[in-house]
GROMACS .gro file of C-alpha atoms in nm:
model
  260
    1MET     CA    1  -1.699  -2.253   1.216
    2GLY     CA    2  -1.621  -2.269   1.587
    3GLY     CA    3  -1.382  -1.973   1.578
    4LYS     CA    4  -1.158  -2.112   1.303
    5LYS     CA    5  -0.950  -1.856   1.117
    6MET     CA    6  -1.101  -1.788   0.777
    7ILE     CA    7  -0.801  -1.898   0.573
    8TRP     CA    8  -0.906  -2.097   0.265
    9LYS     CA    9  -0.619  -2.349   0.277
   10HIS     CA   10  -0.680  -2.424   0.647
   11LEU     CA   11  -1.047  -2.517   0.603
   12THR     CA   12  -1.202  -2.844   0.491
   13SER     CA   13  -1.413  -2.883   0.179
   14LYS     CA   14  -1.726  -2.919   0.395
   15GLU     CA   15  -1.643  -2.607   0.598
   16ILE     CA   16  -1.597  -2.398   0.284
   17GLY     CA   17  -1.917  -2.539   0.137
   18ASN     CA   18  -2.115  -2.434   0.446
   19LEU     CA   19  -1.994  -2.072   0.446
   20ASP     CA   20  -2.217  -1.774   0.373
   21LYS     CA   21  -2.148  -1.709   0.005
   22SER     CA   22  -2.179  -1.332   0.045
   23ILE     CA   23  -1.854  -1.332   0.246
   24PRO     CA   24  -1.582  -1.137   0.058
   25VAL     CA   25  -1.294  -1.354  -0.064
   26ILE     CA   26  -0.950  -1.191  -0.089
   27LEU     CA   27  -0.658  -1.290  -0.310
   28PRO     CA   28  -0.331  -1.132  -0.182
   29ILE     CA   29  -0.078  -1.068  -0.460
   30GLY     CA   30   0.280  -0.949  -0.425
   31ALA     CA   31   0.618  -1.022  -0.580
   32ILE     CA   32   0.943  -1.211  -0.541
   33GLU     CA   33   1.198  -0.948  -0.636
   34GLN     CA   34   1.500  -0.761  -0.508
   35HIS     CA   35   1.443  -0.506  -0.233
   36GLY     CA   36   1.785  -0.353  -0.200
   37PRO     CA   37   2.056  -0.494   0.028
   38HIS     CA   38   1.844  -0.477   0.345
   39LEU     CA   39   1.503  -0.637   0.272
   40ASN     CA   40   1.425  -0.990   0.157
   41VAL     CA   41   1.282  -1.071  -0.185
   42GLU     CA   42   0.935  -1.165  -0.053
   43THR     CA   43   0.875  -0.817   0.093
   44ASP     CA   44   0.575  -0.723  -0.126
   45THR     CA   45   0.405  -1.059  -0.076
   46LEU     CA   46   0.470  -1.053   0.298
   47ILE     CA   47   0.317  -0.704   0.329
   48ALA     CA   48   0.007  -0.795   0.126
   49GLU     CA   49  -0.047  -1.115   0.322
   50TYR     CA   50   0.009  -0.936   0.654
   51PHE     CA   51  -0.266  -0.680   0.586
   52CYS     CA   52  -0.505  -0.959   0.487
   53HIS     CA   53  -0.437  -1.158   0.804
   54GLU     CA   54  -0.480  -0.842   1.014
   55LEU     CA   55  -0.814  -0.798   0.842
   56ASN     CA   56  -0.903  -1.155   0.935
   57LYS     CA   57  -0.827  -1.074   1.299
   58GLU     CA   58  -1.042  -0.759   1.299
   59ILE     CA   59  -1.347  -0.899   1.122
   60GLU     CA   60  -1.308  -1.273   1.176
   61GLN     CA   61  -1.582  -1.482   1.013
   62GLU     CA   62  -1.658  -1.191   0.776
   63VAL     CA   63  -1.381  -1.243   0.521
   64LEU     CA   64  -1.208  -1.542   0.360
   65ILE     CA   65  -0.838  -1.525   0.262
   66LEU     CA   66  -0.699  -1.718  -0.035
   67PRO     CA   67  -0.337  -1.838  -0.056
   68PRO     CA   68  -0.117  -1.550  -0.179
   69LEU     CA   69   0.011  -1.524  -0.534
   70ALA     CA   70   0.380  -1.448  -0.482
   71ILE     CA   71   0.559  -1.462  -0.819
   72CYS     CA   72   0.403  -1.190  -1.031
   73SER     CA   73   0.515  -0.914  -1.269
   74SER     CA   74   0.869  -0.799  -1.188
   75GLU     CA   75   1.038  -0.778  -1.527
   76HIS     CA   76   1.160  -0.426  -1.447
   77HIS     CA   77   1.368  -0.571  -1.159
   78MET     CA   78   1.525  -0.859  -1.353
   79GLU     CA   79   1.865  -0.691  -1.373
   80PHE     CA   80   1.899  -0.755  -0.998
   81PRO     CA   81   1.969  -1.106  -0.861
   82GLY     CA   82   1.689  -1.294  -0.689
   83THR     CA   83   1.403  -1.149  -0.891
   84LEU     CA   84   1.142  -1.384  -1.043
   85SER     CA   85   0.884  -1.269  -1.295
   86VAL     CA   86   0.582  -1.388  -1.492
   87SER     CA   87   0.446  -1.223  -1.807
   88HIS     CA   88   0.130  -1.013  -1.797
   89GLU     CA   89  -0.042  -1.252  -2.036
   90THR     CA   90   0.026  -1.554  -1.816
   91LEU     CA   91  -0.078  -1.373  -1.498
   92ILE     CA   92  -0.401  -1.245  -1.649
   93ALA     CA   93  -0.500  -1.593  -1.767
   94TYR     CA   94  -0.397  -1.760  -1.441
   95VAL     CA   95  -0.568  -1.514  -1.206
   96LYS     CA   96  -0.888  -1.515  -1.413
   97ASP     CA   97  -0.893  -1.895  -1.374
   98VAL     CA   98  -0.846  -1.858  -0.997
   99LEU     CA   99  -1.129  -1.604  -0.979
  100SER     CA  100  -1.348  -1.830  -1.189
  101SER     CA  101  -1.285  -2.115  -0.943
  102VAL     CA  102  -1.381  -1.892  -0.652
  103SER     CA  103  -1.700  -1.790  -0.832
  104ARG     CA  104  -1.787  -2.152  -0.912
  105ASN     CA  105  -1.765  -2.221  -0.538
  106GLY     CA  106  -2.048  -1.972  -0.501
  107PHE     CA  107  -1.854  -1.667  -0.377
  108LYS     CA  108  -1.930  -1.355  -0.580
  109ASN     CA  109  -1.766  -1.075  -0.378
  110ILE     CA  110  -1.396  -1.098  -0.461
  111ILE     CA  111  -1.104  -0.864  -0.391
  112ILE     CA  112  -0.750  -0.875  -0.528
  113PHE     CA  113  -0.532  -0.714  -0.260
  114ASN     CA  114  -0.206  -0.586  -0.405
  115GLY     CA  115   0.133  -0.521  -0.248
  116HIS     CA  116   0.341  -0.455  -0.561
  117GLY     CA  117   0.344  -0.160  -0.802
  118GLY     CA  118   0.414  -0.382  -1.102
  119ASN     CA  119   0.083  -0.563  -1.055
  120GLN     CA  120  -0.140  -0.262  -1.104
  121ALA     CA  121  -0.151  -0.264  -1.485
  122TRP     CA  122  -0.236  -0.630  -1.542
  123GLY     CA  123  -0.452  -0.637  -1.229
  124SER     CA  124  -0.675  -0.365  -1.372
  125VAL     CA  125  -0.710  -0.566  -1.694
  126VAL     CA  126  -0.820  -0.869  -1.491
  127VAL     CA  127  -1.083  -0.668  -1.304
  128GLU     CA  128  -1.225  -0.517  -1.622
  129SER     CA  129  -1.216  -0.829  -1.842
  130PHE     CA  130  -1.337  -1.071  -1.574
  131GLY     CA  131  -1.602  -0.827  -1.458
  132VAL     CA  132  -1.748  -0.790  -1.807
  133LYS     CA  133  -1.774  -1.168  -1.852
  134ASN     CA  134  -1.903  -1.228  -1.497
  135PRO     CA  135  -2.165  -0.961  -1.422
  136ASP     CA  136  -2.288  -1.159  -1.122
  137CYS     CA  137  -1.955  -1.094  -0.945
  138ASN     CA  138  -1.843  -0.787  -0.752
  139LEU     CA  139  -1.470  -0.770  -0.822
  140ALA     CA  140  -1.223  -0.506  -0.701
  141ILE     CA  141  -0.847  -0.457  -0.685
  142MET     CA  142  -0.709  -0.268  -0.385
  143THR     CA  143  -0.348  -0.156  -0.339
  144TRP     CA  144  -0.239  -0.084   0.018
  145TRP     CA  145  -0.071   0.254  -0.037
  146LYS     CA  146  -0.359   0.381  -0.250
  147ILE     CA  147  -0.640   0.304  -0.009
  148ALA     CA  148  -0.481   0.526   0.258
  149SER     CA  149  -0.284   0.773   0.044
  150LYS     CA  150  -0.408   1.084   0.227
  151GLU     CA  151  -0.307   0.945   0.566
  152LEU     CA  152   0.028   0.824   0.432
  153PHE     CA  153   0.112   1.177   0.315
  154ASP     CA  154   0.093   1.282   0.679
  155ILE     CA  155   0.329   1.002   0.785
  156THR     CA  156   0.611   1.035   0.533
  157GLU     CA  157   0.921   1.237   0.622
  158THR     CA  158   1.066   1.229   0.273
  159GLY     CA  159   0.976   1.428  -0.037
  160LEU     CA  160   0.929   1.316  -0.396
  161PHE     CA  161   1.111   0.985  -0.466
  162GLY     CA  162   1.122   0.913  -0.092
  163VAL     CA  163   0.864   0.633  -0.091
  164GLY     CA  164   0.910   0.406  -0.388
  165HIS     CA  165   1.082   0.071  -0.333
  166ALA     CA  166   1.265  -0.075  -0.032
  167CYS     CA  167   1.201   0.274   0.098
  168GLU     CA  168   1.087   0.463   0.406
  169PHE     CA  169   0.748   0.289   0.405
  170GLU     CA  170   0.836  -0.067   0.305
  171THR     CA  171   1.132  -0.074   0.543
  172SER     CA  172   0.917   0.063   0.828
  173LEU     CA  173   0.654  -0.202   0.760
  174LEU     CA  174   0.909  -0.483   0.764
  175GLN     CA  175   1.066  -0.347   1.084
  176TYR     CA  176   0.721  -0.362   1.244
  177ILE     CA  177   0.599  -0.687   1.089
  178GLU     CA  178   0.915  -0.897   1.083
  179GLY     CA  179   1.204  -0.695   1.222
  180ASN     CA  180   1.443  -0.990   1.244
  181ASN     CA  181   1.450  -1.008   0.865
  182VAL     CA  182   1.566  -0.648   0.813
  183ARG     CA  183   1.942  -0.615   0.760
  184GLU     CA  184   1.973  -0.293   0.957
  185LYS     CA  185   2.344  -0.244   0.886
  186GLU     CA  186   2.275  -0.257   0.511
  187ILE     CA  187   2.026   0.033   0.510
  188VAL     CA  188   2.142   0.314   0.280
  189ASN     CA  189   1.980   0.584   0.071
  190GLY     CA  190   1.858   0.507  -0.280
  191PRO     CA  191   2.041   0.717  -0.542
  192VAL     CA  192   1.737   0.783  -0.765
  193THR     CA  193   1.817   0.899  -1.118
  194THR     CA  194   1.546   1.137  -1.239
  195THR     CA  195   1.414   1.159  -1.593
  196PHE     CA  196   1.152   1.417  -1.694
  197GLU     CA  197   0.953   1.643  -1.462
  198TRP     CA  198   0.626   1.508  -1.600
  199ALA     CA  199   0.731   1.149  -1.522
  200ALA     CA  200   0.838   1.213  -1.161
  201ALA     CA  201   0.648   0.989  -0.919
  202ASP     CA  202   0.664   0.757  -0.620
  203LEU     CA  203   0.414   0.540  -0.432
  204ILE     CA  204   0.197   0.827  -0.310
  205ARG     CA  205   0.270   1.093  -0.572
  206GLY     CA  206   0.150   1.010  -0.920
  207SER     CA  207   0.308   1.131  -1.244
  208ARG     CA  208   0.135   1.317  -1.525
  209ALA     CA  209   0.232   1.047  -1.774
  210MET     CA  210   0.389   0.702  -1.774
  211LEU     CA  211   0.749   0.658  -1.886
  212HIS     CA  212   0.903   0.311  -1.890
  213ARG     CA  213   1.236   0.264  -1.717
  214SER     CA  214   1.385  -0.044  -1.554
  215MET     CA  215   1.459  -0.025  -1.182
  216LYS     CA  216   1.830  -0.046  -1.263
  217GLU     CA  217   1.798   0.273  -1.469
  218TYR     CA  218   1.638   0.448  -1.172
  219THR     CA  219   1.868   0.323  -0.896
  220SER     CA  220   2.198   0.138  -0.890
  221ASN     CA  221   2.141  -0.031  -0.552
  222GLY     CA  222   1.777  -0.135  -0.595
  223ILE     CA  223   1.641   0.122  -0.349
  224TYR     CA  224   1.398   0.387  -0.472
  225GLY     CA  225   1.363   0.621  -0.176
  226ASP     CA  226   1.523   0.676   0.162
  227PRO     CA  227   1.490   0.391   0.413
  228ARG     CA  228   1.722   0.566   0.660
  229VAL     CA  229   1.421   0.742   0.813
  230ALA     CA  230   1.227   0.417   0.856
  231SER     CA  231   1.125   0.295   1.201
  232LYS     CA  232   0.916   0.028   1.368
  233GLU     CA  233   0.693   0.300   1.513
  234LYS     CA  234   0.631   0.443   1.167
  235GLY     CA  235   0.549   0.093   1.047
  236LYS     CA  236   0.273   0.068   1.308
  237ARG     CA  237   0.135   0.406   1.201
  238ILE     CA  238   0.124   0.286   0.840
  239VAL     CA  239  -0.053  -0.036   0.940
  240ASP     CA  240  -0.308   0.154   1.149
  241ALA     CA  241  -0.376   0.401   0.866
  242VAL     CA  242  -0.424   0.130   0.606
  243MET     CA  243  -0.641  -0.090   0.827
  244LYS     CA  244  -0.866   0.204   0.917
  245ARG     CA  245  -0.955   0.229   0.547
  246PHE     CA  246  -0.927  -0.138   0.453
  247VAL     CA  247  -1.181  -0.275   0.702
  248PRO     CA  248  -1.479  -0.059   0.594
  249MET     CA  249  -1.396  -0.113   0.226
  250ILE     CA  250  -1.418  -0.489   0.272
  251LYS     CA  251  -1.741  -0.455   0.470
  252ASP     CA  252  -1.881  -0.257   0.177
  253MET     CA  253  -1.813  -0.559  -0.044
  254LYS     CA  254  -2.021  -0.792   0.174
  255MET     CA  255  -2.359  -0.756   0.014
  256PRO     CA  256  -2.636  -0.979  -0.118
  257LEU     CA  257  -2.537  -1.160  -0.435
  258GLU     CA  258  -2.763  -0.925  -0.632
  259LYS     CA  259  -2.569  -0.603  -0.688
  260LYS     CA  260  -2.689  -0.293  -0.505
   0.00000   0.00000   0.00000
């Protein structure tokens, strides 16, 4: 490959055809949705794609990155301007077709890398349903805040409801990744409206049961958490924590086509 970055859309047909087919292929998925008054609507997609490109830098030639899927499941944000959403049914069918195309190219180790909470439900369905029909594939879905949840607990300065959406973590990441796109003067706290004790949750603290609420019902300004304690330095700590876990997980996926 002569040192070329392993980005699917930047390679030629011949170059892709000559690749080692045990190389893990990653599909970044995110969202186009409101992120309060201070972050742009591509935040989730930008974060997912950033982690994947950092992975490409760390283990170049050992991973292949697909173009990101940006418009995903954001129905719960539709009361805020700028949000775009696709139904679960459409996403499941579309992504399964993408994965099938990757598999037909000979790649069998495939990862969906997720940057948006609303993608977890349908993403799990894709992994299970595609996996059952394609037993020759090793398919996983990884979500950035889950793969390093223990380390992220040590980084957060806010309690329950502090890291949810356009929050301490996402704002810190954007300040580190693309600081010019953060509207610093617009950063305010998110006035989170609580429901039941058993439904209380945020990115790194799970609830005991799922209760549906739209984002507008949780917060009037689109922020779920407290971005006032965000910082560029904290963003770097988050990136380092996630990458420390992400790299070995992807290396685990690079195996012979026969499952271990």
